[in-house]
Short mmCIF file of C-alpha atoms in Angstrom, two decimals:
data_model
loop_
_atom_site.label_atom_id
_atom_site.label_comp_id
_atom_site.label_asym_id
_atom_site.label_seq_id
_atom_site.Cartn_x
_atom_site.Cartn_y
_atom_site.Cartn_z
CA ASP A 77 91.45 102.59 106.57
CA GLN A 78 93.74 100.70 108.84
CA GLN A 79 97.38 101.27 107.87
CA VAL A 80 98.73 98.90 110.52
CA LYS A 81 96.85 95.55 110.66
CA GLN A 82 96.99 92.90 113.26
CA ASN A 83 94.63 90.35 111.78
CA SER A 84 94.56 87.93 114.67
CA PRO A 85 92.63 89.39 117.57
CA SER A 86 93.79 86.52 119.86
CA LEU A 87 96.42 83.78 120.15
CA SER A 88 96.75 80.94 122.65
CA VAL A 89 100.07 79.21 123.23
CA GLN A 90 101.42 76.59 125.59
CA GLU A 91 104.07 77.68 128.09
CA GLY A 92 107.54 76.98 126.76
CA ARG A 93 106.47 77.13 123.17
CA ILE A 94 107.04 79.89 120.67
CA SER A 95 104.50 82.75 120.30
CA ILE A 96 104.42 84.43 116.89
CA LEU A 97 102.47 87.67 116.60
CA ASN A 98 102.00 89.11 113.12
CA CYS A 99 101.57 92.65 111.87
CA ASP A 100 100.97 93.89 108.26
CA TYR A 101 101.19 97.42 107.06
CA THR A 102 100.06 99.25 103.92
CA ASN A 103 102.12 102.42 103.94
CA SER A 104 105.51 101.84 102.24
CA MET A 105 106.82 105.03 103.86
CA PHE A 106 106.82 103.46 107.31
CA ASP A 107 110.46 103.19 108.39
CA TYR A 108 110.32 102.41 112.05
CA PHE A 109 108.27 99.80 113.88
CA LEU A 110 107.62 99.14 117.54
CA TRP A 111 105.93 96.55 119.70
CA TYR A 112 104.19 97.42 122.91
CA LYS A 113 102.68 95.09 125.50
CA LYS A 114 99.61 96.02 127.51
CA TYR A 115 98.27 94.42 130.72
CA PRO A 116 94.68 95.10 131.79
CA ALA A 117 94.14 98.41 133.56
CA GLU A 118 97.66 99.56 132.68
CA GLY A 119 99.14 101.62 129.93
CA PRO A 120 101.14 100.00 127.14
CA THR A 121 104.83 99.35 127.86
CA PHE A 122 107.57 99.43 125.12
CA LEU A 123 108.93 95.99 124.21
CA ILE A 124 111.16 96.13 121.18
CA SER A 125 111.63 98.16 118.01
CA ILE A 126 113.20 97.78 114.53
CA SER A 127 114.31 100.30 111.91
CA SER A 128 113.63 99.54 108.27
CA ILE A 129 117.31 99.28 107.63
CA LYS A 130 117.33 96.02 109.52
CA ASP A 131 115.49 92.78 109.04
CA LYS A 132 115.84 91.45 112.57
CA ASN A 133 116.30 92.69 116.08
CA GLU A 134 116.66 90.54 119.16
CA ASP A 135 116.31 91.31 122.88
CA GLY A 136 116.37 88.26 125.11
CA ARG A 137 113.32 86.14 124.50
CA PHE A 138 111.89 88.65 122.04
CA THR A 139 112.81 88.90 118.37
CA VAL A 140 111.22 91.09 115.72
CA PHE A 141 111.52 90.21 112.08
CA LEU A 142 110.81 92.71 109.30
CA ASN A 143 110.05 91.83 105.68
CA LYS A 144 109.82 95.05 103.83
CA SER A 145 108.91 93.59 100.46
CA ALA A 146 105.86 91.84 102.07
CA LYS A 147 105.21 94.85 104.33
CA HIS A 148 105.05 92.39 107.20
CA LEU A 149 106.63 92.11 110.62
CA SER A 150 106.40 89.54 113.34
CA LEU A 151 107.25 89.32 117.02
CA HIS A 152 108.61 85.96 118.27
CA ILE A 153 108.56 85.16 121.90
CA VAL A 154 110.56 82.05 122.92
CA PRO A 155 110.06 80.40 125.29
CA SER A 156 106.65 81.79 126.10
CA GLN A 157 105.79 82.29 129.79
CA PRO A 158 102.46 82.81 131.47
CA GLY A 159 103.57 86.37 132.43
CA ASP A 160 103.69 87.16 128.67
CA SER A 161 99.91 86.96 128.60
CA ALA A 162 98.84 90.47 127.54
CA VAL A 163 97.69 92.41 124.51
CA TYR A 164 100.49 93.18 122.06
CA PHE A 165 100.28 96.23 119.83
CA CYS A 166 102.26 96.85 116.68
CA ALA A 167 102.96 100.47 115.81
CA ALA A 168 104.72 102.15 112.89
CA SER A 169 105.95 105.64 111.97
CA ALA A 170 106.98 107.62 109.01
CA GLY A 171 107.79 111.23 108.09
CA ALA A 172 110.39 113.74 109.13
CA GLY A 173 110.97 115.62 112.38
CA ASN A 174 107.79 116.61 114.18
CA ASN A 175 105.61 115.15 111.53
CA ARG A 176 106.44 111.63 112.68
CA LYS A 177 103.66 110.00 114.67
CA LEU A 178 102.90 106.50 115.73
CA ILE A 179 100.13 104.54 113.89
CA TRP A 180 98.86 101.67 115.98
CA GLY A 181 97.31 98.30 115.16
CA LEU A 182 94.27 96.99 116.95
CA GLY A 183 96.29 94.57 119.10
CA THR A 184 96.55 90.79 119.59
CA SER A 185 95.57 89.25 122.82
CA LEU A 186 98.14 86.54 123.76
CA ALA A 187 97.27 83.82 126.36
CA VAL A 188 100.14 81.62 127.47
CA ASN A 189 98.75 78.55 129.21
CA PRO A 190 100.72 76.80 131.92
CA GLY B 697 106.61 106.45 141.94
CA ALA B 698 108.68 107.48 138.99
CA GLY B 699 106.19 106.53 136.25
CA VAL B 700 103.51 108.52 134.42
CA SER B 701 100.44 109.07 136.53
CA GLN B 702 96.96 110.04 135.44
CA SER B 703 93.93 111.22 137.33
CA PRO B 704 91.21 110.40 137.76
CA ARG B 705 91.48 106.75 136.89
CA TYR B 706 87.77 106.58 136.16
CA LYS B 707 85.32 109.35 135.28
CA VAL B 708 81.60 109.11 134.68
CA ALA B 709 80.06 112.19 133.08
CA LYS B 710 76.59 113.10 132.00
CA ARG B 711 76.25 114.10 128.36
CA GLY B 712 76.95 117.80 128.05
CA GLN B 713 79.21 117.96 131.07
CA ASP B 714 82.73 119.27 130.89
CA VAL B 715 85.58 117.07 132.09
CA ALA B 716 89.35 117.61 132.72
CA LEU B 717 91.86 114.82 132.73
CA ARG B 718 95.30 115.25 134.28
CA CYS B 719 98.62 113.77 133.36
CA ASP B 720 101.80 113.91 135.43
CA PRO B 721 104.66 112.81 133.10
CA ILE B 722 108.00 111.46 134.25
CA SER B 723 110.12 114.30 135.55
CA GLY B 724 112.42 115.69 132.84
CA HIS B 725 110.52 114.21 129.95
CA VAL B 726 110.36 116.72 127.15
CA SER B 727 107.68 115.11 124.99
CA LEU B 728 104.13 114.41 126.06
CA PHE B 729 101.37 112.73 124.10
CA TRP B 730 97.69 112.16 124.54
CA TYR B 731 95.97 109.18 122.95
CA GLN B 732 92.32 108.01 122.82
CA GLN B 733 91.72 104.28 122.97
CA ALA B 734 88.23 103.02 122.28
CA LEU B 735 87.22 99.49 123.28
CA GLY B 736 88.88 96.95 121.04
CA GLN B 737 90.97 99.49 119.26
CA GLY B 738 94.54 100.61 119.38
CA PRO B 739 95.57 104.02 120.77
CA GLU B 740 94.69 106.88 118.43
CA PHE B 741 96.89 109.98 118.56
CA LEU B 742 95.32 113.16 119.80
CA THR B 743 98.01 115.68 120.43
CA TYR B 744 101.70 116.20 121.14
CA PHE B 745 103.69 118.69 123.28
CA GLN B 746 107.32 119.40 123.27
CA ASN B 747 107.85 121.15 126.63
CA GLU B 748 105.04 123.69 126.78
CA ALA B 749 104.58 123.98 123.04
CA GLN B 750 101.73 122.08 121.44
CA LEU B 751 103.35 121.04 118.20
CA ASP B 752 100.63 118.84 116.83
CA LYS B 753 96.92 118.77 117.64
CA SER B 754 95.84 117.23 114.46
CA GLY B 755 94.29 114.23 116.19
CA LEU B 756 91.88 116.15 118.36
CA PRO B 757 88.45 115.06 117.04
CA SER B 758 86.65 118.33 117.54
CA ASP B 759 86.98 121.77 118.90
CA ARG B 760 85.36 120.39 122.13
CA PHE B 761 88.80 118.92 122.91
CA PHE B 762 91.53 121.12 124.30
CA ALA B 763 94.93 120.26 125.84
CA GLU B 764 97.46 122.32 127.64
CA ARG B 765 100.83 121.98 129.31
CA PRO B 766 101.54 125.51 130.53
CA GLU B 767 104.80 124.89 132.37
CA GLY B 768 106.10 122.05 130.34
CA SER B 769 105.37 119.35 132.92
CA VAL B 770 101.80 118.54 134.00
CA SER B 771 99.24 118.43 131.23
CA THR B 772 95.48 118.62 131.17
CA LEU B 773 93.12 117.33 128.52
CA LYS B 774 89.79 119.08 128.66
CA ILE B 775 86.64 117.85 126.88
CA GLN B 776 83.72 120.30 126.75
CA ARG B 777 80.08 119.27 126.33
CA THR B 778 80.92 115.60 126.40
CA GLN B 779 79.14 113.26 124.04
CA GLN B 780 78.58 109.51 124.27
CA GLU B 781 81.12 108.89 121.49
CA ASP B 782 83.77 110.46 123.72
CA SER B 783 83.59 107.38 126.03
CA ALA B 784 87.05 105.78 125.86
CA VAL B 785 90.33 105.36 127.73
CA TYR B 786 92.49 108.47 127.46
CA LEU B 787 96.17 107.58 127.66
CA CYS B 788 99.01 109.98 128.35
CA ALA B 789 102.57 109.10 127.52
CA SER B 790 105.90 110.96 127.96
CA SER B 791 109.29 110.60 126.41
CA LEU B 792 112.80 111.85 127.12
CA SER B 793 113.37 112.13 123.40
CA LEU B 794 112.41 114.82 121.00
CA TRP B 795 111.77 112.13 118.44
CA ARG B 796 108.10 111.25 118.49
CA ASP B 797 108.45 107.62 117.82
CA ASN B 798 111.09 106.83 120.42
CA GLU B 799 110.05 104.75 123.49
CA GLN B 800 107.16 106.33 125.14
CA PHE B 801 106.16 105.69 128.78
CA PHE B 802 102.46 105.40 129.28
CA GLY B 803 100.30 106.14 132.29
CA PRO B 804 97.49 103.81 133.26
CA GLY B 805 94.86 105.89 131.49
CA THR B 806 91.62 107.53 132.48
CA ARG B 807 88.48 105.60 131.56
CA LEU B 808 85.77 108.08 130.65
CA THR B 809 82.18 106.99 130.43
CA VAL B 810 79.67 109.46 129.13
CA LEU B 811 76.05 108.57 129.95
#
């Protein structure tokens, strides 16, 4: 049973427009969420995170929004650039101390077209 | 380079063969993680080390999988008697933090194909 769901396997956006990547989760105990970006033949790289005490976190062109009541978060990239083309993974964690571990979604492949 | 490195990058094994995958984390990183990523899936947690101590091995799929980090730096993931379902990319990540969900730095992965 997938606790972290990224229901869109792929997304195509025009350069300069906004990219919105969505993530839903089922475990209400998740209290920390992260987005990672992955290029082919490379490992994932950390992009941005948000704690459940916040509903928004912004870092440059990247903003993550968290809606706890809907168990939904989204990553907004604006303006989108061709170099943003990659697979984006949503991950979530819960628990205390060394019991915390990341649960990952399946990823969404973003293509930004020039 | 200063990043996480993994070797080999690609490994082809015959079913039943033993394999060893190496991870060199970023120097000084306390935490080290191994993940398995099957095609079209997200990374699945395998095991976690804090320095040389293996604090969580709950994700290892069977007793054919074994990981070690004897001196708290380099780690090896060993798979005995490989099976076709072991074919995947094995990712290693390290972190400066003791918190398991803080930013992790990933290596490029080892793609294992079991024939």
